[in-house]
Amino acid sequence: MKTQVKALVVGGGAVGTSIAYHLAKAGWDDVMLLERDELTSGSTWHAAGLLPLFNMSFATTHIHKYSVDFYKSLEAETGLNAGFAVVGNLRMAQTQERMDEFMLYASTAETCDVPYVWMTPDQIKAKWPLIRTDDLKGALYHHTDGYINPADVTQAMAKGARQRGVAIERKWQADAFHWNGTHWEVTCTKMVEKGGNLVPSDEQIVITAEHVVTASGNHAQRTAKMLGIKIPAIPVEHQFIVMDQDPALVAHRAAGNPEHPVIRDADAQSYVREERGGWILGVYEKNAPAVFEYGVPDSFRADLFPLDLERIEDQYMAMIHRIPSCEESGLKDDFNGPICYTPDGNPLVGPAPGLRNMWLAEGFSFGITAAGGTGYYLAQMMVHGEAEIDMASLDPKRYGNWMTTEFAARKNEECYDHVYVLHHPDEERPACRPLRTSPAYDRQSARGAQFGFVNGWERPNYYAPAGFNDHDARSFRRGGWWQYAVEEAKAIRQGVGLIDATAFTKHRITGAGATAFLDWFTTNKLPRIGRINLTYALTAHGTTRTEYTIVRNAENDYYLVSAGAWTAYDQDYLLKAIEDKEAEFGRINAQDVTTQWGVFAIAGPKSRDVLAAVIKDADPATALSNKRFPWLSAQRIELGMCPVNAIRVAYTGELGWELHHPVEMQNYLFDLLEKAGAPHGMKLVGARAQNWLRQEKSYRAFGNELGRDATPLEADLPRFVDLTKDFHGKDAMLEKGIRSKCVTLLIDGPDDADPWGREALYHGDTRVGRLTSGGYSVAFGKSIGMGYVKPEMAVVGTKLQVKMLDQLWPAEIVEDSPYDPQNATIRIDG
Ligand SMILES: Cc1cc2nc3c(=O)[nH]c(=O)nc-3n(C[C@H](O)[C@H](O)[C@H](O)COP(=O)(O)OP(=O)(O)OC[C@H]3O[C@@H](n4cnc5c(N)ncnc54)[C@H](O)[C@@H]3O)c2cc1C
């Protein structure tokens, strides 16, 4: 057995095996896979093997699509038949709301080249007469997917991997990881059978590997402990039952009819597929418990839990309703196994926090569907430095250090329970909340704040009158909250509004090497002392890794503000870059001060008047004038008794200031501003209105327009890229050229809906791009969006169409910052 390899993959389920295969395929010829038991002995062996392409996430849809295409090619390569039944997938809707959901999903499918067709109840009945259709509105049909044998596809990938030189070692468990500065030293123990259990023997070896990938499935908590990190992957019980033969189905097939597609009755939380003349029913029921929060016992191998039939009674009855002929079929077999979940349902794929050359591929709930694509894109990241799609939405660092076992377990149960709820784009899930609150939370709550969940924080989405129910107001069109967001957006354009932006990520960078480091790390010129700049940190591939607002407090003292959802993600990149560059640039201190500073953003033509009433200054009348406090500058001011680091900038594109204040004084400041704002009609404003307003100014948002799949030049932000200096990723950025370009569009959409930022863009019959943001513009009285189109299309005045609710709606590319392009209102003096 080798003890020195380029890459060691830990875990021989579908995911680990695919990663080993794809690393070899991508050119690494020294890859080893380690499995503590037998290949597929984790969750993989008992999966139902469905490969649904339906997914709301752009990255995950790409991953699933790759898998489905890849699995079809495996037999030709390996000679092993993985039992891929391409029967299609029929997703049925009982309500118009569910159809709306499918139409929104269809946007994602379209932008990822996933084919789909619509079916009416009559068409379904004509094709599959055993299905009851009288209560259906319609269905979305994918004809290219189906189901596969999970063990066989894993063995086929294993064979393909071996053919490409991968060493697969079974009955070896990775037990300890040590980074020696250039390599991982992995202590491995030979596992042996003892009384039916799998236990460690005395035989140990140390394997040295340049890179390690963990794909440890249900053992993720043990892996986390060994690595000294947090991984919010905890399994939940998941059941499916296999029914005896259904005579009507047997007769239907005997008449020469093809196999039924996988039938998904989302409104009944279940899926059904054929199995040897009978049916398999899989459910996503309520109250499925999390398991193995503190690790998998030695006694649990390729085992199952007892069936809990009572828990799935409703779904069972719903199956009989949908396929009445199965009523007489008895129960033939049952499966209740651990299925790994994460709090948001996306797996955790990418570099581990704080560690070098350690890659995670954990938390897969659709791991058979995702295995192929995960292997493909993770191998790209490891071998080439980046994947061709932005993998940020799957990054393991999207949960910070605040995350706990209890949080992950309860959130994962909720996520399981929510698999088939209507996934409104304005959905907010209730479990584990409130958890991270800024001090003003209670005050905001008392004033009607409806909160959103951002990286654990409670952040007001909008404010509504007493008794308003956010849950019932959600929609795929304009939700019941829409009118409140309109009023808030208008308040900022016409009067004054106050936004809580405390969730922002904040770092302080100091030390003799700070200036040289940041100059290399970011694209824009560094600001002068007392000034601010917008700037970008790039990946080695020249695409956008992080957007920063940098405030320069002193020669070597900087305050960096970045997106609130990405604290750990930003910090990890920053700290690793500092570690790499400190020897060259000199001492650099980085301090995460996110939870020390609260942030209120006050904006609107009357914002200066509100602040002037409370600022303590020898001459309050001029303290906030353009002369004394110019646009894009920062100052320490005093508002009443609160010391404030004020930055004259507003993400809403109106006259305004960000007020960074000691978090323990937040309630004092809130009360002070609320009182001073009252005579000016100041409104509390939430994130939804802010999101619309920033689109009127074409301000790009991280995670939407900005990410690892586009350079800042493709985001059309050359003014924040100083090409006269050298910076990390510059050459790669220039080499990439402009593959597509970011534009702003005004849209004549339906009367009752705005785009959400996932929709396809068409020019005639040709798809030319996609939206990355969407919303409503109060300034123009119509829908607005931002997105990427082919560069030749990115011309002001170009007429395009946006596909919304399965129809094409006229849209026009407008100049950047269609509202106040000269920035006159932001710069207004007073
Ligand atoms: C009832 C049920 C039905 C399902 N149906 C579907 C479906 O239809 N479609 C779908 O896509 N998904 C389905 N799933 C989910 C699917 O089974 C999982 O997502 C998938 O198997 C995860 O694969 P994995 O490789 O990540 O984990 P696993 O298959 O659990 O593999 C992890 C492996 O790592 C090994 N390991 C752990 N720690 C170590 C260590 N320290 N050293 C060495 N080896 C180690 C384990 O022994 C294990 O073999 C279903 C799950 C259940 C429970």
PDB file of N, CA, C and O and ligand atoms in Angstrom, residues 10-16 34-38 40-44 46-52 172-175 215-219 222-223 226 238-240 271 335-339 361 364-370, ligand 1:
ATOM      1  N   VAL A  10     -10.980  10.602   1.271  1.00  0.00           N
ATOM      2  CA  VAL A  10     -11.445   9.799   2.411  1.00  0.00           C
ATOM      3  C   VAL A  10     -12.941   9.571   2.259  1.00  0.00           C
ATOM      4  O   VAL A  10     -13.731  10.514   2.347  1.00  0.00           O
ATOM      5  N   GLY A  11     -13.344   8.329   2.010  1.00  0.00           N
ATOM      6  CA  GLY A  11     -14.762   8.004   1.888  1.00  0.00           C
ATOM      7  C   GLY A  11     -15.083   7.410   0.533  1.00  0.00           C
ATOM      8  O   GLY A  11     -14.866   8.071  -0.491  1.00  0.00           O
ATOM      9  N   GLY A  12     -15.593   6.189   0.552  1.00  0.00           N
ATOM     10  CA  GLY A  12     -15.884   5.501  -0.702  1.00  0.00           C
ATOM     11  C   GLY A  12     -17.368   5.349  -0.955  1.00  0.00           C
ATOM     12  O   GLY A  12     -17.854   4.296  -1.346  1.00  0.00           O
ATOM     13  N   GLY A  13     -18.114   6.426  -0.749  1.00  0.00           N
ATOM     14  CA  GLY A  13     -19.504   6.475  -1.201  1.00  0.00           C
ATOM     15  C   GLY A  13     -19.512   6.997  -2.631  1.00  0.00           C
ATOM     16  O   GLY A  13     -18.458   7.143  -3.272  1.00  0.00           O
ATOM     17  N   ALA A  14     -20.713   7.299  -3.131  1.00  0.00           N
ATOM     18  CA  ALA A  14     -20.815   7.801  -4.497  1.00  0.00           C
ATOM     19  C   ALA A  14     -19.966   9.058  -4.673  1.00  0.00           C
ATOM     20  O   ALA A  14     -19.278   9.234  -5.693  1.00  0.00           O
ATOM     21  N   VAL A  15     -19.966   9.928  -3.652  1.00  0.00           N
ATOM     22  CA  VAL A  15     -19.303  11.230  -3.806  1.00  0.00           C
ATOM     23  C   VAL A  15     -17.781  11.082  -3.841  1.00  0.00           C
ATOM     24  O   VAL A  15     -17.115  11.575  -4.763  1.00  0.00           O
ATOM     25  N   GLY A  16     -17.223  10.376  -2.842  1.00  0.00           N
ATOM     26  CA  GLY A  16     -15.763  10.219  -2.806  1.00  0.00           C
ATOM     27  C   GLY A  16     -15.249   9.500  -4.040  1.00  0.00           C
ATOM     28  O   GLY A  16     -14.206   9.865  -4.609  1.00  0.00           O
ATOM     29  N   LEU A  34      -9.637   6.069   0.253  1.00  0.00           N
ATOM     30  CA  LEU A  34      -9.626   5.269   1.477  1.00  0.00           C
ATOM     31  C   LEU A  34     -11.063   5.077   1.946  1.00  0.00           C
ATOM     32  O   LEU A  34     -11.821   6.040   2.047  1.00  0.00           O
ATOM     33  N   GLU A  35     -11.428   3.853   2.237  1.00  0.00           N
ATOM     34  CA  GLU A  35     -12.787   3.570   2.728  1.00  0.00           C
ATOM     35  C   GLU A  35     -12.676   2.691   3.980  1.00  0.00           C
ATOM     36  O   GLU A  35     -12.012   1.666   3.955  1.00  0.00           O
ATOM     37  N   ARG A  36     -13.334   3.103   5.044  1.00  0.00           N
ATOM     38  CA  ARG A  36     -13.206   2.382   6.318  1.00  0.00           C
ATOM     39  C   ARG A  36     -13.883   1.018   6.299  1.00  0.00           C
ATOM     40  O   ARG A  36     -13.562   0.146   7.072  1.00  0.00           O
ATOM     41  N   ASP A  37     -14.841   0.854   5.375  1.00  0.00           N
ATOM     42  CA  ASP A  37     -15.580  -0.411   5.308  1.00  0.00           C
ATOM     43  C   ASP A  37     -15.538  -0.897   3.864  1.00  0.00           C
ATOM     44  O   ASP A  37     -14.473  -1.150   3.328  1.00  0.00           O
ATOM     45  N   GLU A  38     -16.689  -0.996   3.219  1.00  0.00           N
ATOM     46  CA  GLU A  38     -16.735  -1.358   1.799  1.00  0.00           C
ATOM     47  C   GLU A  38     -17.244  -0.155   1.013  1.00  0.00           C
ATOM     48  O   GLU A  38     -17.983   0.661   1.559  1.00  0.00           O
ATOM     49  N   THR A  40     -19.610   2.033  -0.951  1.00  0.00           N
ATOM     50  CA  THR A  40     -21.089   2.208  -0.897  1.00  0.00           C
ATOM     51  C   THR A  40     -21.713   1.825   0.440  1.00  0.00           C
ATOM     52  O   THR A  40     -22.930   1.851   0.582  1.00  0.00           O
ATOM     53  N   SER A  41     -20.896   1.461   1.454  1.00  0.00           N
ATOM     54  CA  SER A  41     -21.508   0.973   2.693  1.00  0.00           C
ATOM     55  C   SER A  41     -22.091   2.088   3.561  1.00  0.00           C
ATOM     56  O   SER A  41     -22.712   1.821   4.580  1.00  0.00           O
ATOM     57  N   GLY A  42     -21.898   3.337   3.184  1.00  0.00           N
ATOM     58  CA  GLY A  42     -22.522   4.449   3.910  1.00  0.00           C
ATOM     59  C   GLY A  42     -23.965   4.612   3.452  1.00  0.00           C
ATOM     60  O   GLY A  42     -24.706   3.618   3.342  1.00  0.00           O
ATOM     61  N   SER A  43     -24.371   5.833   3.157  1.00  0.00           N
ATOM     62  CA  SER A  43     -25.757   6.049   2.704  1.00  0.00           C
ATOM     63  C   SER A  43     -25.979   5.559   1.286  1.00  0.00           C
ATOM     64  O   SER A  43     -27.114   5.346   0.869  1.00  0.00           O
ATOM     65  N   THR A  44     -24.885   5.414   0.540  1.00  0.00           N
ATOM     66  CA  THR A  44     -25.046   5.186  -0.898  1.00  0.00           C
ATOM     67  C   THR A  44     -25.837   3.908  -1.214  1.00  0.00           C
ATOM     68  O   THR A  44     -26.700   3.918  -2.083  1.00  0.00           O
ATOM     69  N   HIS A  46     -28.253   2.344   0.157  1.00  0.00           N
ATOM     70  CA  HIS A  46     -29.708   2.257   0.318  1.00  0.00           C
ATOM     71  C   HIS A  46     -30.462   3.428  -0.319  1.00  0.00           C
ATOM     72  O   HIS A  46     -31.641   3.610  -0.078  1.00  0.00           O
ATOM     73  N   ALA A  47     -29.776   4.201  -1.161  1.00  0.00           N
ATOM     74  CA  ALA A  47     -30.488   5.301  -1.826  1.00  0.00           C
ATOM     75  C   ALA A  47     -31.460   4.743  -2.861  1.00  0.00           C
ATOM     76  O   ALA A  47     -31.251   3.660  -3.403  1.00  0.00           O
ATOM     77  N   ALA A  48     -32.504   5.522  -3.112  1.00  0.00           N
ATOM     78  CA  ALA A  48     -33.496   5.096  -4.105  1.00  0.00           C
ATOM     79  C   ALA A  48     -32.980   5.304  -5.527  1.00  0.00           C
ATOM     80  O   ALA A  48     -33.549   4.784  -6.478  1.00  0.00           O
ATOM     81  N   GLY A  49     -31.931   6.092  -5.658  1.00  0.00           N
ATOM     82  CA  GLY A  49     -31.274   6.232  -6.952  1.00  0.00           C
ATOM     83  C   GLY A  49     -31.921   7.199  -7.919  1.00  0.00           C
ATOM     84  O   GLY A  49     -31.585   7.242  -9.102  1.00  0.00           O
ATOM     85  N   LEU A  50     -32.832   8.032  -7.426  1.00  0.00           N
ATOM     86  CA  LEU A  50     -33.453   9.005  -8.334  1.00  0.00           C
ATOM     87  C   LEU A  50     -32.453  10.100  -8.658  1.00  0.00           C
ATOM     88  O   LEU A  50     -31.630  10.487  -7.821  1.00  0.00           O
ATOM     89  N   LEU A  51     -32.567  10.627  -9.874  1.00  0.00           N
ATOM     90  CA  LEU A  51     -31.611  11.652 -10.310  1.00  0.00           C
ATOM     91  C   LEU A  51     -32.365  12.905 -10.755  1.00  0.00           C
ATOM     92  O   LEU A  51     -32.353  13.254 -11.941  1.00  0.00           O
ATOM     93  N   PRO A  52     -33.030  13.583  -9.840  1.00  0.00           N
ATOM     94  CA  PRO A  52     -33.867  14.715 -10.279  1.00  0.00           C
ATOM     95  C   PRO A  52     -33.039  15.920 -10.713  1.00  0.00           C
ATOM     96  O   PRO A  52     -32.134  16.352 -10.013  1.00  0.00           O
ATOM     97  N   TRP A 172      -9.714   0.697   5.615  1.00  0.00           N
ATOM     98  CA  TRP A 172      -8.764   1.606   6.261  1.00  0.00           C
ATOM     99  C   TRP A 172      -9.507   2.870   6.645  1.00  0.00           C
ATOM    100  O   TRP A 172     -10.189   3.457   5.814  1.00  0.00           O
ATOM    101  N   GLN A 173      -9.334   3.273   7.879  1.00  0.00           N
ATOM    102  CA  GLN A 173     -10.035   4.463   8.375  1.00  0.00           C
ATOM    103  C   GLN A 173      -9.040   5.591   8.642  1.00  0.00           C
ATOM    104  O   GLN A 173      -8.026   5.374   9.305  1.00  0.00           O
ATOM    105  N   ALA A 174      -9.339   6.766   8.127  1.00  0.00           N
ATOM    106  CA  ALA A 174      -8.514   7.937   8.446  1.00  0.00           C
ATOM    107  C   ALA A 174      -8.846   8.356   9.874  1.00  0.00           C
ATOM    108  O   ALA A 174     -10.003   8.609  10.198  1.00  0.00           O
ATOM    109  N   ASP A 175      -7.824   8.436  10.724  1.00  0.00           N
ATOM    110  CA  ASP A 175      -8.068   8.661  12.151  1.00  0.00           C
ATOM    111  C   ASP A 175      -7.478   9.951  12.698  1.00  0.00           C
ATOM    112  O   ASP A 175      -7.824  10.367  13.810  1.00  0.00           O
ATOM    113  N   ALA A 215     -14.957  12.991   2.125  1.00  0.00           N
ATOM    114  CA  ALA A 215     -16.319  12.743   1.622  1.00  0.00           C
ATOM    115  C   ALA A 215     -16.885  11.669   2.534  1.00  0.00           C
ATOM    116  O   ALA A 215     -17.154  10.551   2.114  1.00  0.00           O
ATOM    117  N   SER A 216     -17.012  12.026   3.808  1.00  0.00           N
ATOM    118  CA  SER A 216     -17.226  11.001   4.830  1.00  0.00           C
ATOM    119  C   SER A 216     -18.694  10.791   5.177  1.00  0.00           C
ATOM    120  O   SER A 216     -19.012  10.100   6.151  1.00  0.00           O
ATOM    121  N   GLY A 217     -19.592  11.367   4.420  1.00  0.00           N
ATOM    122  CA  GLY A 217     -21.020  11.076   4.570  1.00  0.00           C
ATOM    123  C   GLY A 217     -21.522  11.295   5.986  1.00  0.00           C
ATOM    124  O   GLY A 217     -21.353  12.383   6.560  1.00  0.00           O
ATOM    125  N   ASN A 218     -22.119  10.257   6.552  1.00  0.00           N
ATOM    126  CA  ASN A 218     -22.716  10.381   7.884  1.00  0.00           C
ATOM    127  C   ASN A 218     -21.674  10.578   8.983  1.00  0.00           C
ATOM    128  O   ASN A 218     -22.025  10.883  10.119  1.00  0.00           O
ATOM    129  N   HIS A 219     -20.400  10.386   8.653  1.00  0.00           N
ATOM    130  CA  HIS A 219     -19.322  10.530   9.641  1.00  0.00           C
ATOM    131  C   HIS A 219     -18.772  11.963   9.674  1.00  0.00           C
ATOM    132  O   HIS A 219     -17.710  12.203  10.242  1.00  0.00           O
ATOM    133  N   ARG A 222     -17.459  13.374  12.985  1.00  0.00           N
ATOM    134  CA  ARG A 222     -16.159  12.841  13.424  1.00  0.00           C
ATOM    135  C   ARG A 222     -15.038  13.521  12.629  1.00  0.00           C
ATOM    136  O   ARG A 222     -13.999  13.911  13.174  1.00  0.00           O
ATOM    137  N   THR A 223     -15.256  13.681  11.348  1.00  0.00           N
ATOM    138  CA  THR A 223     -14.271  14.347  10.499  1.00  0.00           C
ATOM    139  C   THR A 223     -14.026  15.768  11.003  1.00  0.00           C
ATOM    140  O   THR A 223     -12.877  16.223  11.103  1.00  0.00           O
ATOM    141  N   MET A 226     -11.851  15.792  14.069  1.00  0.00           N
ATOM    142  CA  MET A 226     -10.445  15.496  13.772  1.00  0.00           C
ATOM    143  C   MET A 226      -9.745  16.701  13.145  1.00  0.00           C
ATOM    144  O   MET A 226      -8.563  16.926  13.357  1.00  0.00           O
ATOM    145  N   HIS A 238     -34.501   9.045   6.756  1.00  0.00           N
ATOM    146  CA  HIS A 238     -35.280   9.167   5.517  1.00  0.00           C
ATOM    147  C   HIS A 238     -35.803   7.789   5.121  1.00  0.00           C
ATOM    148  O   HIS A 238     -35.056   6.812   5.144  1.00  0.00           O
ATOM    149  N   GLN A 239     -37.091   7.720   4.773  1.00  0.00           N
ATOM    150  CA  GLN A 239     -37.712   6.417   4.544  1.00  0.00           C
ATOM    151  C   GLN A 239     -38.251   6.291   3.127  1.00  0.00           C
ATOM    152  O   GLN A 239     -38.736   7.256   2.553  1.00  0.00           O
ATOM    153  N   PHE A 240     -38.170   5.077   2.604  1.00  0.00           N
ATOM    154  CA  PHE A 240     -39.005   4.735   1.450  1.00  0.00           C
ATOM    155  C   PHE A 240     -39.485   3.298   1.591  1.00  0.00           C
ATOM    156  O   PHE A 240     -38.840   2.493   2.274  1.00  0.00           O
ATOM    157  N   TYR A 271     -42.485  10.931  -3.636  1.00  0.00           N
ATOM    158  CA  TYR A 271     -42.173  10.500  -4.997  1.00  0.00           C
ATOM    159  C   TYR A 271     -42.493   9.023  -5.118  1.00  0.00           C
ATOM    160  O   TYR A 271     -42.451   8.276  -4.141  1.00  0.00           O
ATOM    161  N   PHE A 335     -37.116   0.880   3.793  1.00  0.00           N
ATOM    162  CA  PHE A 335     -35.789   1.442   4.038  1.00  0.00           C
ATOM    163  C   PHE A 335     -35.946   2.700   4.883  1.00  0.00           C
ATOM    164  O   PHE A 335     -36.713   3.595   4.524  1.00  0.00           O
ATOM    165  N   ASN A 336     -35.244   2.735   5.985  1.00  0.00           N
ATOM    166  CA  ASN A 336     -35.190   3.963   6.773  1.00  0.00           C
ATOM    167  C   ASN A 336     -33.718   4.170   7.095  1.00  0.00           C
ATOM    168  O   ASN A 336     -33.163   3.504   7.964  1.00  0.00           O
ATOM    169  N   GLY A 337     -33.092   5.062   6.343  1.00  0.00           N
ATOM    170  CA  GLY A 337     -31.645   5.220   6.492  1.00  0.00           C
ATOM    171  C   GLY A 337     -31.268   6.647   6.795  1.00  0.00           C
ATOM    172  O   GLY A 337     -32.076   7.573   6.639  1.00  0.00           O
ATOM    173  N   PRO A 338     -30.004   6.860   7.237  1.00  0.00           N
ATOM    174  CA  PRO A 338     -29.548   8.220   7.476  1.00  0.00           C
ATOM    175  C   PRO A 338     -29.247   8.926   6.148  1.00  0.00           C
ATOM    176  O   PRO A 338     -28.592   8.361   5.279  1.00  0.00           O
ATOM    177  N   ILE A 339     -29.750  10.125   6.011  1.00  0.00           N
ATOM    178  CA  ILE A 339     -29.480  10.925   4.807  1.00  0.00           C
ATOM    179  C   ILE A 339     -28.882  12.241   5.297  1.00  0.00           C
ATOM    180  O   ILE A 339     -29.476  12.929   6.132  1.00  0.00           O
ATOM    181  N   ALA A 361     -16.206  17.607   0.959  1.00  0.00           N
ATOM    182  CA  ALA A 361     -17.345  17.255   0.089  1.00  0.00           C
ATOM    183  C   ALA A 361     -18.319  16.518   1.003  1.00  0.00           C
ATOM    184  O   ALA A 361     -18.361  15.288   1.030  1.00  0.00           O
ATOM    185  N   PHE A 364     -24.341  15.663   1.770  1.00  0.00           N
ATOM    186  CA  PHE A 364     -25.120  15.447   0.543  1.00  0.00           C
ATOM    187  C   PHE A 364     -26.455  14.780   0.842  1.00  0.00           C
ATOM    188  O   PHE A 364     -26.498  13.664   1.348  1.00  0.00           O
ATOM    189  N   SER A 365     -27.538  15.447   0.492  1.00  0.00           N
ATOM    190  CA  SER A 365     -28.855  14.828   0.643  1.00  0.00           C
ATOM    191  C   SER A 365     -29.331  14.272  -0.702  1.00  0.00           C
ATOM    192  O   SER A 365     -30.227  13.439  -0.734  1.00  0.00           O
ATOM    193  N   PHE A 366     -28.773  14.768  -1.786  1.00  0.00           N
ATOM    194  CA  PHE A 366     -29.053  14.191  -3.111  1.00  0.00           C
ATOM    195  C   PHE A 366     -27.722  13.720  -3.689  1.00  0.00           C
ATOM    196  O   PHE A 366     -27.323  14.109  -4.775  1.00  0.00           O
ATOM    197  N   GLY A 367     -27.036  12.896  -2.900  1.00  0.00           N
ATOM    198  CA  GLY A 367     -25.646  12.584  -3.220  1.00  0.00           C
ATOM    199  C   GLY A 367     -25.457  11.717  -4.438  1.00  0.00           C
ATOM    200  O   GLY A 367     -24.397  11.765  -5.060  1.00  0.00           O
ATOM    201  N   ILE A 368     -26.462  10.932  -4.790  1.00  0.00           N
ATOM    202  CA  ILE A 368     -26.316  10.126  -6.001  1.00  0.00           C
ATOM    203  C   ILE A 368     -26.424  11.059  -7.209  1.00  0.00           C
ATOM    204  O   ILE A 368     -25.629  10.995  -8.139  1.00  0.00           O
ATOM    205  N   THR A 369     -27.384  11.977  -7.118  1.00  0.00           N
ATOM    206  CA  THR A 369     -27.572  12.935  -8.201  1.00  0.00           C
ATOM    207  C   THR A 369     -26.376  13.883  -8.306  1.00  0.00           C
ATOM    208  O   THR A 369     -25.989  14.289  -9.398  1.00  0.00           O
ATOM    209  N   ALA A 370     -25.821  14.230  -7.156  1.00  0.00           N
ATOM    210  CA  ALA A 370     -24.781  15.267  -7.164  1.00  0.00           C
ATOM    211  C   ALA A 370     -23.367  14.712  -7.325  1.00  0.00           C
ATOM    212  O   ALA A 370     -22.440  15.470  -7.624  1.00  0.00           O
TER     213      ALA A 370
HETATM  214  C1  LIG B   1     -33.557   6.102   2.127  1.00  0.00           C
HETATM  215  C2  LIG B   1     -32.691   6.991   1.299  1.00  0.00           C
HETATM  216  C3  LIG B   1     -32.997   7.225  -0.029  1.00  0.00           C
HETATM  217  C4  LIG B   1     -32.207   8.072  -0.792  1.00  0.00           C
HETATM  218  N1  LIG B   1     -32.521   8.285  -2.104  1.00  0.00           N
HETATM  219  C5  LIG B   1     -31.747   9.082  -2.870  1.00  0.00           C
HETATM  220  C6  LIG B   1     -32.043   9.295  -4.244  1.00  0.00           C
HETATM  221  O1  LIG B   1     -33.012   8.752  -4.742  1.00  0.00           O
HETATM  222  N2  LIG B   1     -31.244  10.103  -4.971  1.00  0.00           N
HETATM  223  C7  LIG B   1     -30.148  10.731  -4.418  1.00  0.00           C
HETATM  224  O2  LIG B   1     -29.455  11.465  -5.128  1.00  0.00           O
HETATM  225  N3  LIG B   1     -29.838  10.534  -3.126  1.00  0.00           N
HETATM  226  C8  LIG B   1     -30.597   9.748  -2.337  1.00  0.00           C
HETATM  227  N4  LIG B   1     -30.291   9.551  -1.022  1.00  0.00           N
HETATM  228  C9  LIG B   1     -29.129  10.254  -0.472  1.00  0.00           C
HETATM  229  C10 LIG B   1     -27.852   9.524  -0.811  1.00  0.00           C
HETATM  230  O3  LIG B   1     -27.910   8.219  -0.306  1.00  0.00           O
HETATM  231  C11 LIG B   1     -26.662  10.250  -0.217  1.00  0.00           C
HETATM  232  O4  LIG B   1     -26.744  11.612  -0.481  1.00  0.00           O
HETATM  233  C12 LIG B   1     -25.370   9.729  -0.801  1.00  0.00           C
HETATM  234  O5  LIG B   1     -25.288   8.344  -0.699  1.00  0.00           O
HETATM  235  C13 LIG B   1     -24.192  10.376  -0.108  1.00  0.00           C
HETATM  236  O6  LIG B   1     -23.000   9.838  -0.618  1.00  0.00           O
HETATM  237  P1  LIG B   1     -21.638  10.129   0.118  1.00  0.00           P
HETATM  238  O7  LIG B   1     -20.580   9.515  -0.718  1.00  0.00           O
HETATM  239  O8  LIG B   1     -21.545  11.559   0.433  1.00  0.00           O
HETATM  240  O9  LIG B   1     -21.774   9.419   1.536  1.00  0.00           O
HETATM  241  P2  LIG B   1     -21.760   7.871   1.940  1.00  0.00           P
HETATM  242  O10 LIG B   1     -22.396   7.010   0.918  1.00  0.00           O
HETATM  243  O11 LIG B   1     -22.329   7.797   3.305  1.00  0.00           O
HETATM  244  O12 LIG B   1     -20.235   7.535   1.926  1.00  0.00           O
HETATM  245  C14 LIG B   1     -19.317   8.016   2.892  1.00  0.00           C
HETATM  246  C15 LIG B   1     -18.287   6.941   3.086  1.00  0.00           C
HETATM  247  O13 LIG B   1     -17.203   7.446   3.846  1.00  0.00           O
HETATM  248  C16 LIG B   1     -16.714   6.405   4.656  1.00  0.00           C
HETATM  249  N5  LIG B   1     -15.935   7.039   5.727  1.00  0.00           N
HETATM  250  C17 LIG B   1     -16.386   7.927   6.652  1.00  0.00           C
HETATM  251  N6  LIG B   1     -15.398   8.335   7.450  1.00  0.00           N
HETATM  252  C18 LIG B   1     -14.289   7.704   7.037  1.00  0.00           C
HETATM  253  C19 LIG B   1     -12.936   7.719   7.480  1.00  0.00           C
HETATM  254  N7  LIG B   1     -12.537   8.478   8.502  1.00  0.00           N
HETATM  255  N8  LIG B   1     -12.031   6.947   6.826  1.00  0.00           N
HETATM  256  C20 LIG B   1     -12.409   6.171   5.773  1.00  0.00           C
HETATM  257  N9  LIG B   1     -13.676   6.120   5.331  1.00  0.00           N
HETATM  258  C21 LIG B   1     -14.602   6.869   5.941  1.00  0.00           C
HETATM  259  C22 LIG B   1     -17.961   5.696   5.107  1.00  0.00           C
HETATM  260  O14 LIG B   1     -17.700   4.365   5.521  1.00  0.00           O
HETATM  261  C23 LIG B   1     -18.825   5.750   3.855  1.00  0.00           C
HETATM  262  O15 LIG B   1     -18.718   4.594   3.049  1.00  0.00           O
HETATM  263  C24 LIG B   1     -31.077   8.703  -0.231  1.00  0.00           C
HETATM  264  C25 LIG B   1     -30.767   8.468   1.115  1.00  0.00           C
HETATM  265  C26 LIG B   1     -31.565   7.642   1.879  1.00  0.00           C
HETATM  266  C27 LIG B   1     -31.230   7.428   3.302  1.00  0.00           C
END
